[in-house]
């Protein structure tokens, strides 16, 4: 049975994966990388004398 043949109310996490992850995968990855870089810059600026 393929992954898409399921009832959306029986597994909402799988539904969100199919709807959201396929459309916004690169946006999520980019935001995570940007957040890591901003945290690194904040720690760097905080630790400067």
Coordinates of N, CA and C in Angstrom, one line a residue:
X1 N 0.8 -1.2 0.0 CA 0.0 0.0 0.0 C 0.9 1.3 0.0
X2 N 0.6 2.2 -0.9 CA 1.5 3.4 -0.9 C 1.3 4.3 0.3
X3 N 2.3 5.2 0.6 CA 2.2 6.0 1.8 C 1.1 7.0 1.7
X4 N 0.6 7.3 0.5 CA -0.5 8.4 0.5 C -1.9 7.8 0.6
X5 N -2.0 6.5 0.7 CA -3.3 6.0 0.9 C -3.6 5.8 2.4
X6 N -4.0 6.8 3.0 CA -4.3 6.8 4.4 C -5.4 7.8 4.7
X7 N -6.1 7.7 5.8 CA -7.1 8.7 6.2 C -6.4 9.7 7.0
X8 N -6.6 11.0 6.7 CA -5.9 12.1 7.3 C -6.1 12.2 8.8
X9 N -7.3 11.8 9.3 CA -7.6 11.9 10.7 C -7.0 10.8 11.5
X10 N -6.6 9.7 10.9 CA -6.0 8.6 11.6 C -4.5 8.9 12.0
X11 N -3.8 9.7 11.1 CA -2.4 10.0 11.4 C -2.1 11.4 10.9
X12 N -2.4 12.4 11.8 CA -2.3 13.8 11.4 C -0.8 14.2 11.2
X13 N 0.1 13.5 11.9 CA 1.5 13.9 11.7 C 2.0 13.5 10.3
X14 N 1.5 12.4 9.8 CA 1.9 11.9 8.4 C 1.2 12.9 7.4
X15 N 0.0 13.3 7.7 CA -0.6 14.3 6.8 C 0.2 15.6 6.7
X16 N 0.6 16.1 7.9 CA 1.4 17.3 7.9 C 2.7 17.1 7.1
X17 N 3.3 15.9 7.2 CA 4.5 15.7 6.5 C 4.3 15.8 5.0
X18 N 3.2 15.2 4.5 CA 3.0 15.2 3.1 C 2.6 16.6 2.6
X19 N 1.8 17.4 3.4 CA 1.3 18.7 3.0 C 2.4 19.7 3.1
X20 N 3.0 19.8 4.3 CA 3.9 20.9 4.6 C 5.3 20.7 4.2
X21 N 5.9 19.5 4.5 CA 7.3 19.2 4.3 C 7.7 19.3 2.8
X22 N 6.8 18.8 1.9 CA 7.1 18.8 0.5 C 7.1 20.2 -0.1
X23 N 6.3 21.1 0.4 CA 6.2 22.4 -0.1 C 7.2 23.3 0.5
X24 N 7.6 23.2 1.8 CA 8.4 24.1 2.5 C 9.7 23.5 3.0
X25 N 10.1 22.4 2.4 CA 11.3 21.7 2.9 C 12.5 22.6 2.9
X26 N 12.8 23.3 1.8 CA 14.0 24.1 1.7 C 13.9 25.4 2.6
X27 N 12.7 25.9 2.8 CA 12.5 27.0 3.7 C 12.8 26.7 5.1
X28 N 12.3 25.5 5.5 CA 12.6 25.0 6.9 C 14.1 24.8 7.1
X29 N 14.8 24.2 6.1 CA 16.2 24.0 6.2 C 17.0 25.3 6.2
X30 N 16.6 26.2 5.4 CA 17.2 27.6 5.4 C 17.0 28.3 6.7
X31 N 15.8 28.2 7.2 CA 15.6 28.9 8.5 C 16.4 28.3 9.7
X32 N 16.6 27.0 9.7 CA 17.4 26.4 10.7 C 18.8 26.8 10.6
X33 N 19.3 26.8 9.3 CA 20.7 27.2 9.1 C 20.9 28.7 9.5
X34 N 20.0 29.5 9.2 CA 20.0 30.9 9.6 C 20.0 31.1 11.1
X35 N 19.2 30.3 11.7 CA 19.1 30.4 13.2 C 20.4 30.0 13.8
X36 N 21.0 28.9 13.3 CA 22.3 28.5 13.9 C 23.4 29.5 13.6
X37 N 23.4 30.2 12.5 CA 24.4 31.2 12.2 C 24.2 32.4 13.1
X38 N 22.9 32.8 13.3 CA 22.6 33.9 14.2 C 23.0 33.6 15.6
X39 N 22.8 32.4 16.1 CA 23.2 32.1 17.5 C 24.7 32.1 17.6
X40 N 25.4 31.6 16.5 CA 26.9 31.6 16.5 C 27.4 33.1 16.6
X41 N 26.8 34.0 15.8 CA 27.2 35.4 15.8 C 26.9 36.0 17.1
X42 N 25.8 35.7 17.8 CA 25.5 36.2 19.1 C 26.5 35.8 20.1
X43 N 26.9 34.5 20.1 CA 27.8 34.0 21.1 C 29.2 34.7 20.8
X44 N 29.5 34.9 19.5 CA 30.8 35.5 19.2 C 30.8 36.9 19.7
X45 N 29.8 37.7 19.4 CA 29.7 39.1 19.9 C 29.7 39.2 21.4
X46 N 29.1 38.2 22.1 CA 29.0 38.3 23.5 C 30.4 38.0 24.1
X47 N 31.1 37.1 23.5 CA 32.4 36.7 24.1 C 33.6 37.6 23.7
X48 N 33.3 38.6 22.8 CA 34.4 39.5 22.5 C 34.7 40.4 23.7
X49 N 35.9 40.7 24.0 CA 36.3 41.6 25.1 C 35.8 43.0 24.9

